[in-house]
GROMACS .gro file of C-alpha atoms in nm:
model
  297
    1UNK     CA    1   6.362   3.766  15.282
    2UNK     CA    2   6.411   3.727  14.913
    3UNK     CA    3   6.062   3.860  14.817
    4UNK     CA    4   6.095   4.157  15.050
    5UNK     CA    5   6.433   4.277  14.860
    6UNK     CA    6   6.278   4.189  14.527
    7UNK     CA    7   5.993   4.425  14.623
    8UNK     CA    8   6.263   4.679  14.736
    9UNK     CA    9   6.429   4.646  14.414
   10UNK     CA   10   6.095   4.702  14.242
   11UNK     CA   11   6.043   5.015  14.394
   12UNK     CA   12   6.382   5.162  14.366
   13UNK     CA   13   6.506   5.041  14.046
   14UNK     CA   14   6.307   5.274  13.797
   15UNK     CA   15   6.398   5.542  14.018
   16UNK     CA   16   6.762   5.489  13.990
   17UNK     CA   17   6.731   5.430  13.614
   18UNK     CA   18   6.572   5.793  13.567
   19UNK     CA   19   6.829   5.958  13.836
   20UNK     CA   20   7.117   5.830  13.656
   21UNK     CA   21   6.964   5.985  13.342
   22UNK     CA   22   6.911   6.297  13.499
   23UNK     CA   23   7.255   6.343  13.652
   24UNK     CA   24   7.398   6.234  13.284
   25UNK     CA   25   7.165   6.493  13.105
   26UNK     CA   26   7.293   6.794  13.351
   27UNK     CA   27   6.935   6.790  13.531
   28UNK     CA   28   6.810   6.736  13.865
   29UNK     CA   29   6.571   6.495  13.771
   30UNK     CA   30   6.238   6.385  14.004
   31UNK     CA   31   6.254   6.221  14.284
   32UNK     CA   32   6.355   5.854  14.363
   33UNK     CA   33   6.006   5.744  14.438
   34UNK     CA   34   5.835   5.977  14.203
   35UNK     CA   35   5.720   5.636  13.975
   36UNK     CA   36   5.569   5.529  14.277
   37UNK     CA   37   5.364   5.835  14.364
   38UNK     CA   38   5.247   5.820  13.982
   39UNK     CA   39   5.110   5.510  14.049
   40UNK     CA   40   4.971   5.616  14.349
   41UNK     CA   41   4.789   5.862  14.133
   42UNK     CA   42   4.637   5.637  13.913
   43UNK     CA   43   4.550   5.379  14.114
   44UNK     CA   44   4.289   5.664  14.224
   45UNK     CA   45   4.166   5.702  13.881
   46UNK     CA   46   3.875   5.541  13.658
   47UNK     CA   47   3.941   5.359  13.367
   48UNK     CA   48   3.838   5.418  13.018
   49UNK     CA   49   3.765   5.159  12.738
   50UNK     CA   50   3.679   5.175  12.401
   51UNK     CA   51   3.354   5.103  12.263
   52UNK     CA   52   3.551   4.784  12.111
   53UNK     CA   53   3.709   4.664  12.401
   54UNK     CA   54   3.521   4.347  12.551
   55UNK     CA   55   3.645   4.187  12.914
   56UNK     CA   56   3.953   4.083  12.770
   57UNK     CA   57   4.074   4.463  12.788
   58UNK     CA   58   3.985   4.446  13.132
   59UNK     CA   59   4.121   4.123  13.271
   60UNK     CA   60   4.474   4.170  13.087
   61UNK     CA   61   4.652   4.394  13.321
   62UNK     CA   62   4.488   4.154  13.565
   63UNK     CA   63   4.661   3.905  13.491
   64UNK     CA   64   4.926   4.022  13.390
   65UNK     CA   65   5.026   4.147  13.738
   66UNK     CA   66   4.973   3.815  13.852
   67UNK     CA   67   5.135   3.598  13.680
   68UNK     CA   68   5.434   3.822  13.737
   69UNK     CA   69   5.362   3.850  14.059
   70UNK     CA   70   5.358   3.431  14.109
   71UNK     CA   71   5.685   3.426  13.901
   72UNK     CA   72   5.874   3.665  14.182
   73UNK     CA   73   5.774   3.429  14.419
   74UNK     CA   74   6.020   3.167  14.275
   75UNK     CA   75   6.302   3.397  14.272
   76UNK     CA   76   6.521   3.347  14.555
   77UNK     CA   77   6.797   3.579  14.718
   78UNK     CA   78   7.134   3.338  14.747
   79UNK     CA   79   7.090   3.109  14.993
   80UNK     CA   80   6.756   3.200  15.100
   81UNK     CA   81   6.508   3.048  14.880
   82UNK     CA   82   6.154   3.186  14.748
   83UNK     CA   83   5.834   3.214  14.884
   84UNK     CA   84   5.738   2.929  14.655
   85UNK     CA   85   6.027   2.655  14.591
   86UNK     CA   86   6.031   2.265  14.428
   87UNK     CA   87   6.166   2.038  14.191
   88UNK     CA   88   6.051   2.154  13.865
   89UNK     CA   89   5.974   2.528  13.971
   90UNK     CA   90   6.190   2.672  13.688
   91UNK     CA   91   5.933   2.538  13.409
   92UNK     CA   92   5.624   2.721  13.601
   93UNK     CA   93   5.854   3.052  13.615
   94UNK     CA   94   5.917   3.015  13.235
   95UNK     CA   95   5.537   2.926  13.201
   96UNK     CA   96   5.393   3.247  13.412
   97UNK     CA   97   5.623   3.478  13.267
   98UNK     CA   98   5.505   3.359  12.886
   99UNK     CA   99   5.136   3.375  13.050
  100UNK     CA  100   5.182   3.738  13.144
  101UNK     CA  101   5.323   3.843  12.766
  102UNK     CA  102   5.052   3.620  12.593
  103UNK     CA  103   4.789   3.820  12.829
  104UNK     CA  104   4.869   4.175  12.717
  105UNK     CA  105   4.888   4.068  12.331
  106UNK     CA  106   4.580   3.926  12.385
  107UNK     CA  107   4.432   4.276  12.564
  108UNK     CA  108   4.625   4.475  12.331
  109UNK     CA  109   4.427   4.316  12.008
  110UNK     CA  110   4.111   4.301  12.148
  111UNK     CA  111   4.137   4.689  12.211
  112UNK     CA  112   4.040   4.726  11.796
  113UNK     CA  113   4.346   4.931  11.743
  114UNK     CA  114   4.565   4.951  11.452
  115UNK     CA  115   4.860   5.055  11.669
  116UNK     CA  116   4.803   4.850  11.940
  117UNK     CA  117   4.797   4.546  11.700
  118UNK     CA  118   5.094   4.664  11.559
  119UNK     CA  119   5.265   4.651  11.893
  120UNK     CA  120   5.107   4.342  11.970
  121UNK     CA  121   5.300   4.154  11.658
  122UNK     CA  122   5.642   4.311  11.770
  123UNK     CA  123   5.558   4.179  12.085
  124UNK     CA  124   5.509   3.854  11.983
  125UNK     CA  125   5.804   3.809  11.729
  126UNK     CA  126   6.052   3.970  11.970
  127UNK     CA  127   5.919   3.761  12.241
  128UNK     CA  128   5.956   3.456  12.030
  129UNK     CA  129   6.294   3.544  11.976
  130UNK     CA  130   6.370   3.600  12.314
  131UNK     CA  131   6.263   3.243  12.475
  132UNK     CA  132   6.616   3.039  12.339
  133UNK     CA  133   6.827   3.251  12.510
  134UNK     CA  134   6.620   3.231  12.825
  135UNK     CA  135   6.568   2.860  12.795
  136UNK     CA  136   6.963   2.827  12.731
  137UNK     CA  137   7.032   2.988  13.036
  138UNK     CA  138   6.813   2.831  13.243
  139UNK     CA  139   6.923   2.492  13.083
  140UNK     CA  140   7.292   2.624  13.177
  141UNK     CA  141   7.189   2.687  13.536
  142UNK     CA  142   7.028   2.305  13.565
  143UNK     CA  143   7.301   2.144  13.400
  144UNK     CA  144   7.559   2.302  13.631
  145UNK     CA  145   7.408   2.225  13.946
  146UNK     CA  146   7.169   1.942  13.867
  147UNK     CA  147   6.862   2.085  13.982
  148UNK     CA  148   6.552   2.233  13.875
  149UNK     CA  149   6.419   2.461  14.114
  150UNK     CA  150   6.566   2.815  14.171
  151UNK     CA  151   6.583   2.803  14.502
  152UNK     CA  152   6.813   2.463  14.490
  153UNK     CA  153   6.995   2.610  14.191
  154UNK     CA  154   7.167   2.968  14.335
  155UNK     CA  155   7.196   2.799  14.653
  156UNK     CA  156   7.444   2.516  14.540
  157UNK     CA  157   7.574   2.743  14.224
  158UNK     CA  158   7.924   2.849  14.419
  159UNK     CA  159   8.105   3.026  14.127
  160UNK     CA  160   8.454   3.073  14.335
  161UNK     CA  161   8.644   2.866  14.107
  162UNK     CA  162   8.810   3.025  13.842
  163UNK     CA  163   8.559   2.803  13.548
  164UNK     CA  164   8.254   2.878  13.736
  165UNK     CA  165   8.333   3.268  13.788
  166UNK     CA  166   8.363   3.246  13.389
  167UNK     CA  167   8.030   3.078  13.341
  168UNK     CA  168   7.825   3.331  13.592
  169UNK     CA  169   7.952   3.615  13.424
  170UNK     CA  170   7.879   3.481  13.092
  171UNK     CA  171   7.500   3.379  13.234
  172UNK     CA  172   7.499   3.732  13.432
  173UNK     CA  173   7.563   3.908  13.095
  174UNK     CA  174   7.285   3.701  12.906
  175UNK     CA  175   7.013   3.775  13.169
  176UNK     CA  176   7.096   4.147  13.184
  177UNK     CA  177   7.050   4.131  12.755
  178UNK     CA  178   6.709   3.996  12.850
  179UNK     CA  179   6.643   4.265  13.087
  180UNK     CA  180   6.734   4.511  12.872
  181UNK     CA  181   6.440   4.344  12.581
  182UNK     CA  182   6.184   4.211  12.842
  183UNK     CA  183   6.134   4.561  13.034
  184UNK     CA  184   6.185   4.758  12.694
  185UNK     CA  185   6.486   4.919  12.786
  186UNK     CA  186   6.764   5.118  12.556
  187UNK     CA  187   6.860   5.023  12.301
  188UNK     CA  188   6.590   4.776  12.254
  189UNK     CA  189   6.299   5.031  12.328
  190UNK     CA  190   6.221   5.355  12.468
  191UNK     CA  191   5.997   5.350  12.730
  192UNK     CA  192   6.020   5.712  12.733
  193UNK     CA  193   5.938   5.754  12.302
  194UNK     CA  194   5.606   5.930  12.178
  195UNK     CA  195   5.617   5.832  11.860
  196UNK     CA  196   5.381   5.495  11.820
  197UNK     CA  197   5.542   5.393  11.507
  198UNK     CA  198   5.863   5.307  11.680
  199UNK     CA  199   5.714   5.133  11.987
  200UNK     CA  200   5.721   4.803  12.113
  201UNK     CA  201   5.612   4.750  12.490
  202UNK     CA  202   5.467   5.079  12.518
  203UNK     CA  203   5.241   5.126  12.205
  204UNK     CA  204   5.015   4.764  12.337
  205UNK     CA  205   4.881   5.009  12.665
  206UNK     CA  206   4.814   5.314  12.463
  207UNK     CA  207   4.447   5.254  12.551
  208UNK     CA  208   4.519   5.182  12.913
  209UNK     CA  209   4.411   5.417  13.175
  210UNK     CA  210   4.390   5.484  13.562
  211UNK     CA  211   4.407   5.103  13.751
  212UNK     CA  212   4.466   4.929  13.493
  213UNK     CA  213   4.798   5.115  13.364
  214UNK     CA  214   4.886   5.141  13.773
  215UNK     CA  215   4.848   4.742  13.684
  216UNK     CA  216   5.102   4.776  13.382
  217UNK     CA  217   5.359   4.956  13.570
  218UNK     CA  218   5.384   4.794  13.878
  219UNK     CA  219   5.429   4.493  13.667
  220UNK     CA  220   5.687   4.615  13.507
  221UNK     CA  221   5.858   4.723  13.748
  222UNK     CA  222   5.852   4.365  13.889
  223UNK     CA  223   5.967   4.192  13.581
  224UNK     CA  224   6.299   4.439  13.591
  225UNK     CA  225   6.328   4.309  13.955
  226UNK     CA  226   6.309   3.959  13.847
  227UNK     CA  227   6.597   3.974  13.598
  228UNK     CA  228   6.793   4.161  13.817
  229UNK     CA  229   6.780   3.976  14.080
  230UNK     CA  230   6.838   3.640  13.856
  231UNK     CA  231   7.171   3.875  13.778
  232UNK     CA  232   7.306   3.888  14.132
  233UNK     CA  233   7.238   3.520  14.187
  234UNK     CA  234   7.443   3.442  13.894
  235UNK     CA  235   7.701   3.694  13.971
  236UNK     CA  236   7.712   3.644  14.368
  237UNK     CA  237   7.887   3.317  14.522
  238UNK     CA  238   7.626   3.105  14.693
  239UNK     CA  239   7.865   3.072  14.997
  240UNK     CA  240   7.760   3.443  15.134
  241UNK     CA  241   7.495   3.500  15.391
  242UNK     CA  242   7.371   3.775  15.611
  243UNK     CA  243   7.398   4.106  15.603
  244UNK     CA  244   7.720   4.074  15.329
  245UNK     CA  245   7.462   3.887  15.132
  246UNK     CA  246   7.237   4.240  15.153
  247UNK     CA  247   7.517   4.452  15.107
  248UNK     CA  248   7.630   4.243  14.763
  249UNK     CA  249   7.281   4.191  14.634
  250UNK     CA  250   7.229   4.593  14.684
  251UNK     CA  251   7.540   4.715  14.503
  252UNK     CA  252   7.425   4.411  14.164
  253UNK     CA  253   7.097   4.651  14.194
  254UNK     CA  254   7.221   4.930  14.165
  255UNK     CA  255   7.501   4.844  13.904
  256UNK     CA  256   7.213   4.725  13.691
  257UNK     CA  257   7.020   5.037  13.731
  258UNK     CA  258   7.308   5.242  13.688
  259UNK     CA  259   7.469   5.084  13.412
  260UNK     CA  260   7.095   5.097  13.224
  261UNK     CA  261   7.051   5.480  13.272
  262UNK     CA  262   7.409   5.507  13.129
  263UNK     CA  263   7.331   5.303  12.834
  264UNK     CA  264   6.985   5.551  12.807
  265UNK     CA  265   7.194   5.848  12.836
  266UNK     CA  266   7.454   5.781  12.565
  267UNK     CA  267   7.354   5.550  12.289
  268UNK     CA  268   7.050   5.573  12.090
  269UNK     CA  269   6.783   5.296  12.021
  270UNK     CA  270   6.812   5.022  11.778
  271UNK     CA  271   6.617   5.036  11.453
  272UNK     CA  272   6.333   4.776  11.466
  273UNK     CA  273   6.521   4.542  11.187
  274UNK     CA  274   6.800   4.570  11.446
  275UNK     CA  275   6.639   4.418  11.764
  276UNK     CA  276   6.598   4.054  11.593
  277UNK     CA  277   7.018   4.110  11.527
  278UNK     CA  278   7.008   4.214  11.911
  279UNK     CA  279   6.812   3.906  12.043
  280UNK     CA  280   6.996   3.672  11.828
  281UNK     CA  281   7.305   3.750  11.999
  282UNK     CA  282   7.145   3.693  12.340
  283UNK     CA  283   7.068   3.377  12.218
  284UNK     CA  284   7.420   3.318  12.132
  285UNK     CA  285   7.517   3.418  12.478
  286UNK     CA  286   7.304   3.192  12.617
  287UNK     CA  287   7.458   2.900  12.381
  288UNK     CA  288   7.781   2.966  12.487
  289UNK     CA  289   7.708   2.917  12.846
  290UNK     CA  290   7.535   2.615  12.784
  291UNK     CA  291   7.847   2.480  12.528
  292UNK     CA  292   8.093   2.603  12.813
  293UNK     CA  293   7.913   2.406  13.114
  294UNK     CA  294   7.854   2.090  12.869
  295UNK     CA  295   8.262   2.101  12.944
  296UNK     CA  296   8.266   2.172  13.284
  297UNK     CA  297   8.080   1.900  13.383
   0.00000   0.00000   0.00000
C-alpha cells in the first residue's frame, strides 16, 4: 500500500506544484499530468552524447533511478510498512540516496563540460551540507522510538502527547527544508531558471536527452515523494489506519505541494552564498529535535 501512494504522490505532486503556480500567477496553467505526458514524450526519444562522454554518461541516470527507486521501497505509509523493511534499513536509505547524488556528479563531470562541472561542485558542497541535518533527524526518529528501520519507526512514533506533537512538527519542518534543497525547489533553486550560471540541480543534465532525462525526471519526482511522505509520517499519529490513514496522508501531499508552489509564486531564490546560510539552519533544525528528544526520553 505504501509504495502504491508514494507512486501516486510521484505522479501528482509536480503537477500540483505547477497548478498552484499557475492559479497564483493569474494563468490557467497545463494540465495536472502534463509532466507525465512529457515524459512520455521522451521516453520515445534517442539520446545524444557528446563526443566526450564515455559509459559513465550513460549509466548515471541509470542508476540514479534506481537507487531512488530502492530507497522508496523503505518508505512506509503509517502503520503499513515498505516493500522492503529490517533492523538497520534506515542506514541503506541514507546509503542509496547518497549513491544516487554521487552517480549524477559523477555523469555530470564525465560529460567534459565546464557548466556541468560547475553544477557538479554545487552539488557536492550543498549535498555535503545537507547530510547533518538528515542524519540528525533520522538519529531523532531512532532515539525516540528505539528502532532502526522505517517501517518499525512511524509505526510505534504516536505523537498524541502534547511533547511528541512538538517533536514531529519540529522533524516535519526539517524534512520539508530538505525537500525544498534535495528536489531543487524555491528558494534553494529554480528548476524552472535558464540561466546556467545560477543553477544547481538543473545545470548537471544540460547534456541529457530523450531516456535518459525521462530517467532524471521520474527520479525526481520520486525523491520529492520520498520526503514528503517522510513528512506525513512525522506529522500523522501512528494510531490511524484505513481509509482516515488515506484521507490524512492525501491532504500532508497536497499541503506540501501547495505550500511549495506558494513559496515559488511569491519569494524569489536565494543567492548561491545564501543556500550554505539556508542548509545550516536545517541542520540546526535537525539539532534541535535531536537536543529536544535527548529530554524526552
Amino acid at each position: 500500500m505504501a509504495i502504491i501512494f508514494l507512486f501516486l504522490v510521484a505522479l501528482l505532486l509536480p503537477g500540483v506544484i505547477n497548478r498552484t503556480r499557475a492559479v497564483c500567477s493569474g494563468r490557467k496553467g497545463y494540465r495536472i499530468f502534463q509532466p507525465l505526458m512529457t515524459v512520455g514524450v521522451l521516453l520515445r526519444k534517442g539520446s545524444i552524447y557528446s563526443a566526450q562522454a564515455t559509459a559513465i554518461t550513460r549509466l548515471a541516470p541509470v542508476v540514479n533511478l534506481a537507487c531512488i527507486f530502492g530507497a522508496a521501497l523503505f518508505v512506509p505509509m503509517g502503520r503499513y510498512g515498505g516493500v522492503l523493511h529490517f533492523s538497520g534499513d534506515v542506514v541503506v536509505f541514507l546509503f542509496l540516496m547518497t549513491l544516487a547524488r554521487v552517480a549524477m556528479i559523477w555523469g555530470a563531470m564525465d560529460a567534459g563540460s565546464s557548466f556541468q562541472g560547475m553544477g557538479a561542485t554545487r552539488e557536492m558542497l550543498f549535498g555535503a551540507l545537507a547530510e547533518p541535518a538528515m542524519l540528525l533527524l533520522v538519529a531523532t526518529l531512532v532515539m525516540i522510538t528505539g528502532y532502526t528501520s522505517f517501517s518499525q519507526i512511524f509505526a510505534e512514533f504516536d505523537n498524541l502527547t502534547v511533547n511528541l506533537l512538538i517533536l514531529s512538527i519540529v522533524v516535519g519542518f526539517g524534512f520539508y527544508k530538505l525537500f525544498i534543497c534535495e528536489c531543487g525547489r524555491v528558494p534553494f533553486d529554480d528548476p524552472r531558471t535558464h540561466l546556467e550560471l545560477t543553477m544547481i540541480h538543473e545545470v548537471m543534465i544540460l547534456d541529457l536527452s530523450g531516456v535518459d532525462l525521462a530517467f532524471v525526471n521520474i527520479a525526481s519526482w520520486l525523491k520529492m515523494a520520498i520526503f514528503s511522505m517522510l513528512i506525513a509520517n512525522a506529522l500523522i499519529p501512528a494510531t490511524q489506519h484505513g481509509w482516515l490513514l488515506v484521507v490524512l496522508f492525501t491532504v500532508v501531499q497536497l499541503m506540501v505541494g501547495i505550500l511549495t508552489g506558494l513559496g515559488e509564486s511569491f519569494t524569489a531564490r536565494n543567492r548561491m552564498n545564501k543556500n550554505a546560510t539556508y542548509l545550516a539552519t536545517a541542520s540546526a533544525v535537525g539539532l534541535l529535535a535531536f537536543i529536544v528528544a535527548m529530554y524526552l526520553i
